[in-house]
Amino acid sequence: MITVGLTGGIASGKSTVAAILRGDGVPVLDLDVVAREVLAPGTLGLAAVRARWPAVVVDGALDRKALGAVVMADPAERTALESITHPLIWAQMEAWIVDQHAPAVAIEAALMVETGSYRRYDKLLVVTCSPSTQRARLGAREGYDGATVERWLAAQLPTAEKVRVADALIGNDGDHAELQATTRRVWARLVGGPDA
């Protein structure tokens, strides 16, 4: 089985590509969903978070905004959170991969290159779009003004850094039909399929 990391910059269309792959029968795991699951009420992850930051657990549930404020203010606290969550996320991901019966699977995550976790996969697929398309999508999707869009983009790792380590790219500046065709062609080439 080939494991493919799927990532891209904010508003690049990574989730749309993941949806296209799912629609074509490719197993896709969204690690953002897994990250929420490992901190759900009653989990070992939440218990470990409560032990370190008691104020961020309210009525047995995680106050994500409060936790976000803590870890964004101090890199050491963010590292501490990652030391709790990452092993749980990786364990759940590995169990999911074992359960799949497919020639290839995709693991979707936003910060794969930033964290270096892209190295866990056999291949890395990066979704890109032009800066102007990215700005327009981010503004339209989130209702951000121009200054807020620029702050979000400045906080991201430049797309060029992701492209540099990619095994394959999907450009997403066209319409949905074009993205579907490109996704299918690039996926087949990447994992070895009938269109490769």
PDB file of C-alpha atoms in Angstrom:
ATOM      1  CA  MET A   1       0.000   0.000   0.000  1.00  0.00           C
ATOM      2  CA  ILE A   2       1.225   3.470  -0.925  1.00  0.00           C
ATOM      3  CA  THR A   3       0.622   6.233   1.621  1.00  0.00           C
ATOM      4  CA  VAL A   4       0.261   9.736   0.190  1.00  0.00           C
ATOM      5  CA  GLY A   5       0.410  12.894   2.260  1.00  0.00           C
ATOM      6  CA  LEU A   6      -2.026  15.498   0.914  1.00  0.00           C
ATOM      7  CA  THR A   7      -1.475  19.141   1.795  1.00  0.00           C
ATOM      8  CA  GLY A   8      -1.572  22.668   0.440  1.00  0.00           C
ATOM      9  CA  GLY A   9      -1.723  26.285   1.512  1.00  0.00           C
ATOM     10  CA  ILE A  10      -4.835  27.820   3.015  1.00  0.00           C
ATOM     11  CA  ALA A  11      -7.669  28.149   0.441  1.00  0.00           C
ATOM     12  CA  SER A  12      -5.672  26.186  -2.142  1.00  0.00           C
ATOM     13  CA  GLY A  13      -8.342  23.501  -2.527  1.00  0.00           C
ATOM     14  CA  LYS A  14      -6.775  20.651  -0.518  1.00  0.00           C
ATOM     15  CA  SER A  15     -10.117  19.618   0.974  1.00  0.00           C
ATOM     16  CA  THR A  16     -11.774  19.714  -2.452  1.00  0.00           C
ATOM     17  CA  VAL A  17      -9.089  17.400  -3.829  1.00  0.00           C
ATOM     18  CA  ALA A  18      -9.629  15.101  -0.829  1.00  0.00           C
ATOM     19  CA  ALA A  19     -13.360  15.031  -1.617  1.00  0.00           C
ATOM     20  CA  ILE A  20     -12.661  14.159  -5.264  1.00  0.00           C
ATOM     21  CA  LEU A  21     -10.403  11.288  -4.197  1.00  0.00           C
ATOM     22  CA  ARG A  22     -13.022  10.019  -1.727  1.00  0.00           C
ATOM     23  CA  GLY A  23     -15.629  10.169  -4.479  1.00  0.00           C
ATOM     24  CA  ASP A  24     -13.353   8.004  -6.617  1.00  0.00           C
ATOM     25  CA  GLY A  25     -13.099   5.407  -3.850  1.00  0.00           C
ATOM     26  CA  VAL A  26      -9.687   6.385  -2.468  1.00  0.00           C
ATOM     27  CA  PRO A  27      -9.537   6.071   1.345  1.00  0.00           C
ATOM     28  CA  VAL A  28      -8.729   9.528   2.755  1.00  0.00           C
ATOM     29  CA  LEU A  29      -8.063  10.306   6.419  1.00  0.00           C
ATOM     30  CA  ASP A  30      -8.372  13.933   7.577  1.00  0.00           C
ATOM     31  CA  LEU A  31      -5.871  14.408  10.420  1.00  0.00           C
ATOM     32  CA  ASP A  32      -7.678  17.572  11.569  1.00  0.00           C
ATOM     33  CA  VAL A  33     -10.631  15.320  12.408  1.00  0.00           C
ATOM     34  CA  VAL A  34      -8.341  12.850  14.190  1.00  0.00           C
ATOM     35  CA  ALA A  35      -6.776  15.701  16.185  1.00  0.00           C
ATOM     36  CA  ARG A  36     -10.248  16.623  17.472  1.00  0.00           C
ATOM     37  CA  GLU A  37     -11.092  12.983  18.236  1.00  0.00           C
ATOM     38  CA  VAL A  38      -8.014  12.411  20.407  1.00  0.00           C
ATOM     39  CA  LEU A  39      -9.086  15.341  22.623  1.00  0.00           C
ATOM     40  CA  ALA A  40     -12.772  14.401  22.827  1.00  0.00           C
ATOM     41  CA  PRO A  41     -14.483  14.059  26.238  1.00  0.00           C
ATOM     42  CA  GLY A  42     -13.393  10.934  28.094  1.00  0.00           C
ATOM     43  CA  THR A  43     -10.174  10.384  26.134  1.00  0.00           C
ATOM     44  CA  LEU A  44      -6.658   9.928  27.481  1.00  0.00           C
ATOM     45  CA  GLY A  45      -5.642  12.938  25.404  1.00  0.00           C
ATOM     46  CA  LEU A  46      -8.125  15.214  27.147  1.00  0.00           C
ATOM     47  CA  ALA A  47      -7.080  13.869  30.553  1.00  0.00           C
ATOM     48  CA  ALA A  48      -3.439  14.715  29.766  1.00  0.00           C
ATOM     49  CA  VAL A  49      -4.407  18.206  28.598  1.00  0.00           C
ATOM     50  CA  ARG A  50      -6.472  18.756  31.762  1.00  0.00           C
ATOM     51  CA  ALA A  51      -3.508  17.669  33.906  1.00  0.00           C
ATOM     52  CA  ARG A  52      -1.284  20.307  32.295  1.00  0.00           C
ATOM     53  CA  TRP A  53      -3.802  23.117  31.683  1.00  0.00           C
ATOM     54  CA  PRO A  54      -6.799  22.590  34.013  1.00  0.00           C
ATOM     55  CA  ALA A  55      -8.522  25.838  32.967  1.00  0.00           C
ATOM     56  CA  VAL A  56      -8.936  24.755  29.319  1.00  0.00           C
ATOM     57  CA  VAL A  57     -11.271  21.859  30.174  1.00  0.00           C
ATOM     58  CA  VAL A  58     -14.764  23.039  31.104  1.00  0.00           C
ATOM     59  CA  ASP A  59     -17.539  20.622  32.101  1.00  0.00           C
ATOM     60  CA  GLY A  60     -15.493  17.691  30.808  1.00  0.00           C
ATOM     61  CA  ALA A  61     -14.939  19.184  27.350  1.00  0.00           C
ATOM     62  CA  LEU A  62     -12.044  21.036  25.759  1.00  0.00           C
ATOM     63  CA  ASP A  63     -12.350  24.815  25.385  1.00  0.00           C
ATOM     64  CA  ARG A  64     -10.461  25.002  22.090  1.00  0.00           C
ATOM     65  CA  LYS A  65     -10.312  28.782  22.087  1.00  0.00           C
ATOM     66  CA  ALA A  66      -8.734  28.857  25.559  1.00  0.00           C
ATOM     67  CA  LEU A  67      -6.225  26.152  24.631  1.00  0.00           C
ATOM     68  CA  GLY A  68      -5.416  27.980  21.395  1.00  0.00           C
ATOM     69  CA  ALA A  69      -4.681  31.171  23.317  1.00  0.00           C
ATOM     70  CA  VAL A  70      -2.286  29.291  25.625  1.00  0.00           C
ATOM     71  CA  VAL A  71      -0.312  27.509  22.903  1.00  0.00           C
ATOM     72  CA  MET A  72      -0.183  30.466  20.495  1.00  0.00           C
ATOM     73  CA  ALA A  73       1.311  32.684  23.204  1.00  0.00           C
ATOM     74  CA  ASP A  74       4.210  30.378  24.054  1.00  0.00           C
ATOM     75  CA  PRO A  75       6.061  28.008  21.694  1.00  0.00           C
ATOM     76  CA  ALA A  76       7.034  25.794  24.656  1.00  0.00           C
ATOM     77  CA  GLU A  77       3.362  25.270  25.461  1.00  0.00           C
ATOM     78  CA  ARG A  78       2.629  24.406  21.845  1.00  0.00           C
ATOM     79  CA  THR A  79       5.439  21.833  21.935  1.00  0.00           C
ATOM     80  CA  ALA A  80       3.971  20.421  25.140  1.00  0.00           C
ATOM     81  CA  LEU A  81       0.561  20.061  23.492  1.00  0.00           C
ATOM     82  CA  GLU A  82       2.121  18.362  20.454  1.00  0.00           C
ATOM     83  CA  SER A  83       3.929  15.921  22.747  1.00  0.00           C
ATOM     84  CA  ILE A  84       0.496  14.893  24.051  1.00  0.00           C
ATOM     85  CA  THR A  85      -1.475  14.851  20.818  1.00  0.00           C
ATOM     86  CA  HIS A  86       0.969  13.712  18.142  1.00  0.00           C
ATOM     87  CA  PRO A  87       1.598  10.179  19.473  1.00  0.00           C
ATOM     88  CA  LEU A  88      -2.179   9.687  19.804  1.00  0.00           C
ATOM     89  CA  ILE A  89      -2.800  11.012  16.292  1.00  0.00           C
ATOM     90  CA  TRP A  90      -0.069   8.811  14.781  1.00  0.00           C
ATOM     91  CA  ALA A  91      -1.377   5.728  16.589  1.00  0.00           C
ATOM     92  CA  GLN A  92      -4.909   6.330  15.317  1.00  0.00           C
ATOM     93  CA  MET A  93      -3.612   7.000  11.811  1.00  0.00           C
ATOM     94  CA  GLU A  94      -1.544   3.803  11.759  1.00  0.00           C
ATOM     95  CA  ALA A  95      -4.528   1.763  12.932  1.00  0.00           C
ATOM     96  CA  TRP A  96      -6.681   3.342  10.199  1.00  0.00           C
ATOM     97  CA  ILE A  97      -4.080   2.533   7.513  1.00  0.00           C
ATOM     98  CA  VAL A  98      -3.952  -1.118   8.623  1.00  0.00           C
ATOM     99  CA  ASP A  99      -7.747  -1.322   8.253  1.00  0.00           C
ATOM    100  CA  GLN A 100      -7.723  -0.096   4.648  1.00  0.00           C
ATOM    101  CA  HIS A 101      -7.732  -2.536   1.741  1.00  0.00           C
ATOM    102  CA  ALA A 102      -6.642  -0.336  -1.134  1.00  0.00           C
ATOM    103  CA  PRO A 103      -3.515   0.046  -3.251  1.00  0.00           C
ATOM    104  CA  ALA A 104      -3.088   3.614  -1.995  1.00  0.00           C
ATOM    105  CA  VAL A 105      -4.479   5.922   0.709  1.00  0.00           C
ATOM    106  CA  ALA A 106      -4.284   9.668   1.283  1.00  0.00           C
ATOM    107  CA  ILE A 107      -3.630  11.384   4.601  1.00  0.00           C
ATOM    108  CA  GLU A 108      -4.881  14.992   4.565  1.00  0.00           C
ATOM    109  CA  ALA A 109      -3.306  17.598   6.860  1.00  0.00           C
ATOM    110  CA  ALA A 110      -2.657  21.318   6.632  1.00  0.00           C
ATOM    111  CA  LEU A 111       0.696  21.592   8.433  1.00  0.00           C
ATOM    112  CA  MET A 112       2.388  18.466   7.130  1.00  0.00           C
ATOM    113  CA  VAL A 113       5.430  20.248   5.708  1.00  0.00           C
ATOM    114  CA  GLU A 114       5.686  22.711   8.601  1.00  0.00           C
ATOM    115  CA  THR A 115       5.892  19.869  11.146  1.00  0.00           C
ATOM    116  CA  GLY A 116       8.012  17.575   8.981  1.00  0.00           C
ATOM    117  CA  SER A 117       5.390  14.831   9.272  1.00  0.00           C
ATOM    118  CA  TYR A 118       5.219  14.571   5.462  1.00  0.00           C
ATOM    119  CA  ARG A 119       8.255  12.302   5.797  1.00  0.00           C
ATOM    120  CA  ARG A 120       6.000   9.614   7.299  1.00  0.00           C
ATOM    121  CA  TYR A 121       4.394   8.990   3.898  1.00  0.00           C
ATOM    122  CA  ASP A 122       5.653   7.353   0.735  1.00  0.00           C
ATOM    123  CA  LYS A 123       4.651  10.340  -1.422  1.00  0.00           C
ATOM    124  CA  LEU A 124       3.693  13.979  -0.915  1.00  0.00           C
ATOM    125  CA  LEU A 125       0.955  15.595  -3.016  1.00  0.00           C
ATOM    126  CA  VAL A 126       0.661  19.392  -2.772  1.00  0.00           C
ATOM    127  CA  VAL A 127      -2.331  21.396  -3.997  1.00  0.00           C
ATOM    128  CA  THR A 128      -1.422  24.870  -5.251  1.00  0.00           C
ATOM    129  CA  CYS A 129      -3.081  27.901  -6.765  1.00  0.00           C
ATOM    130  CA  SER A 130      -1.954  31.367  -7.750  1.00  0.00           C
ATOM    131  CA  PRO A 131      -1.596  33.979  -4.991  1.00  0.00           C
ATOM    132  CA  SER A 132      -4.428  36.024  -6.509  1.00  0.00           C
ATOM    133  CA  THR A 133      -6.757  32.999  -6.539  1.00  0.00           C
ATOM    134  CA  GLN A 134      -5.762  32.155  -2.965  1.00  0.00           C
ATOM    135  CA  ARG A 135      -6.487  35.714  -1.779  1.00  0.00           C
ATOM    136  CA  ALA A 136      -9.851  35.809  -3.540  1.00  0.00           C
ATOM    137  CA  ARG A 137     -10.926  32.417  -2.163  1.00  0.00           C
ATOM    138  CA  LEU A 138      -9.816  33.172   1.370  1.00  0.00           C
ATOM    139  CA  GLY A 139     -11.611  36.516   1.382  1.00  0.00           C
ATOM    140  CA  ALA A 140     -14.808  35.035  -0.070  1.00  0.00           C
ATOM    141  CA  ARG A 141     -14.791  31.892   2.080  1.00  0.00           C
ATOM    142  CA  GLU A 142     -14.114  33.545   5.429  1.00  0.00           C
ATOM    143  CA  GLY A 143     -15.434  37.047   4.740  1.00  0.00           C
ATOM    144  CA  TYR A 144     -12.022  38.523   5.532  1.00  0.00           C
ATOM    145  CA  ASP A 145     -10.986  41.998   4.459  1.00  0.00           C
ATOM    146  CA  GLY A 146      -7.741  42.450   2.520  1.00  0.00           C
ATOM    147  CA  ALA A 147      -5.597  43.143   5.596  1.00  0.00           C
ATOM    148  CA  THR A 148      -6.862  40.030   7.388  1.00  0.00           C
ATOM    149  CA  VAL A 149      -6.243  37.896   4.291  1.00  0.00           C
ATOM    150  CA  GLU A 150      -2.659  39.176   4.155  1.00  0.00           C
ATOM    151  CA  ARG A 151      -2.105  38.364   7.846  1.00  0.00           C
ATOM    152  CA  TRP A 152      -3.339  34.803   7.314  1.00  0.00           C
ATOM    153  CA  LEU A 153      -1.121  34.331   4.268  1.00  0.00           C
ATOM    154  CA  ALA A 154       1.902  35.785   6.074  1.00  0.00           C
ATOM    155  CA  ALA A 155       1.398  33.285   8.917  1.00  0.00           C
ATOM    156  CA  GLN A 156       1.591  30.329   6.496  1.00  0.00           C
ATOM    157  CA  LEU A 157       4.692  28.606   5.201  1.00  0.00           C
ATOM    158  CA  PRO A 158       5.188  29.890   1.638  1.00  0.00           C
ATOM    159  CA  THR A 159       3.733  27.519  -0.943  1.00  0.00           C
ATOM    160  CA  ALA A 160       7.127  27.378  -2.650  1.00  0.00           C
ATOM    161  CA  GLU A 161       8.530  25.579   0.417  1.00  0.00           C
ATOM    162  CA  LYS A 162       5.826  22.918   0.136  1.00  0.00           C
ATOM    163  CA  VAL A 163       6.344  22.599  -3.612  1.00  0.00           C
ATOM    164  CA  ARG A 164      10.064  22.075  -3.048  1.00  0.00           C
ATOM    165  CA  VAL A 165       9.480  18.786  -1.172  1.00  0.00           C
ATOM    166  CA  ALA A 166       6.466  17.563  -3.183  1.00  0.00           C
ATOM    167  CA  ASP A 167       6.434  14.419  -5.289  1.00  0.00           C
ATOM    168  CA  ALA A 168       3.497  15.765  -7.308  1.00  0.00           C
ATOM    169  CA  LEU A 169       1.483  18.961  -7.656  1.00  0.00           C
ATOM    170  CA  ILE A 170      -2.142  19.700  -8.452  1.00  0.00           C
ATOM    171  CA  GLY A 171      -2.716  23.228  -9.747  1.00  0.00           C
ATOM    172  CA  ASN A 172      -6.145  24.541  -8.791  1.00  0.00           C
ATOM    173  CA  ASP A 173      -6.828  27.769 -10.646  1.00  0.00           C
ATOM    174  CA  GLY A 174      -9.554  26.466 -12.949  1.00  0.00           C
ATOM    175  CA  ASP A 175     -13.095  25.231 -12.473  1.00  0.00           C
ATOM    176  CA  HIS A 176     -14.219  22.102 -10.631  1.00  0.00           C
ATOM    177  CA  ALA A 177     -14.313  19.913 -13.746  1.00  0.00           C
ATOM    178  CA  GLU A 178     -10.712  20.848 -14.524  1.00  0.00           C
ATOM    179  CA  LEU A 179      -9.682  20.103 -10.924  1.00  0.00           C
ATOM    180  CA  GLN A 180     -11.369  16.689 -11.077  1.00  0.00           C
ATOM    181  CA  ALA A 181      -9.553  15.793 -14.281  1.00  0.00           C
ATOM    182  CA  THR A 182      -6.202  17.028 -12.963  1.00  0.00           C
ATOM    183  CA  THR A 183      -6.646  15.224  -9.645  1.00  0.00           C
ATOM    184  CA  ARG A 184      -7.417  11.915 -11.347  1.00  0.00           C
ATOM    185  CA  ARG A 185      -4.504  12.233 -13.767  1.00  0.00           C
ATOM    186  CA  VAL A 186      -1.958  13.244 -11.104  1.00  0.00           C
ATOM    187  CA  TRP A 187      -3.176  10.606  -8.626  1.00  0.00           C
ATOM    188  CA  ALA A 188      -2.911   7.841 -11.219  1.00  0.00           C
ATOM    189  CA  ARG A 189       0.606   8.969 -12.117  1.00  0.00           C
ATOM    190  CA  LEU A 190       1.618   9.246  -8.475  1.00  0.00           C
ATOM    191  CA  VAL A 191       0.417   5.836  -7.293  1.00  0.00           C
ATOM    192  CA  GLY A 192       0.514   3.940 -10.578  1.00  0.00           C
ATOM    193  CA  GLY A 193      -2.929   3.523 -12.023  1.00  0.00           C
ATOM    194  CA  PRO A 194      -4.561   2.938 -15.405  1.00  0.00           C
ATOM    195  CA  ASP A 195      -3.897   6.547 -16.490  1.00  0.00           C
ATOM    196  CA  ALA A 196      -0.288   6.599 -15.276  1.00  0.00           C
TER     197      ALA A 196
END
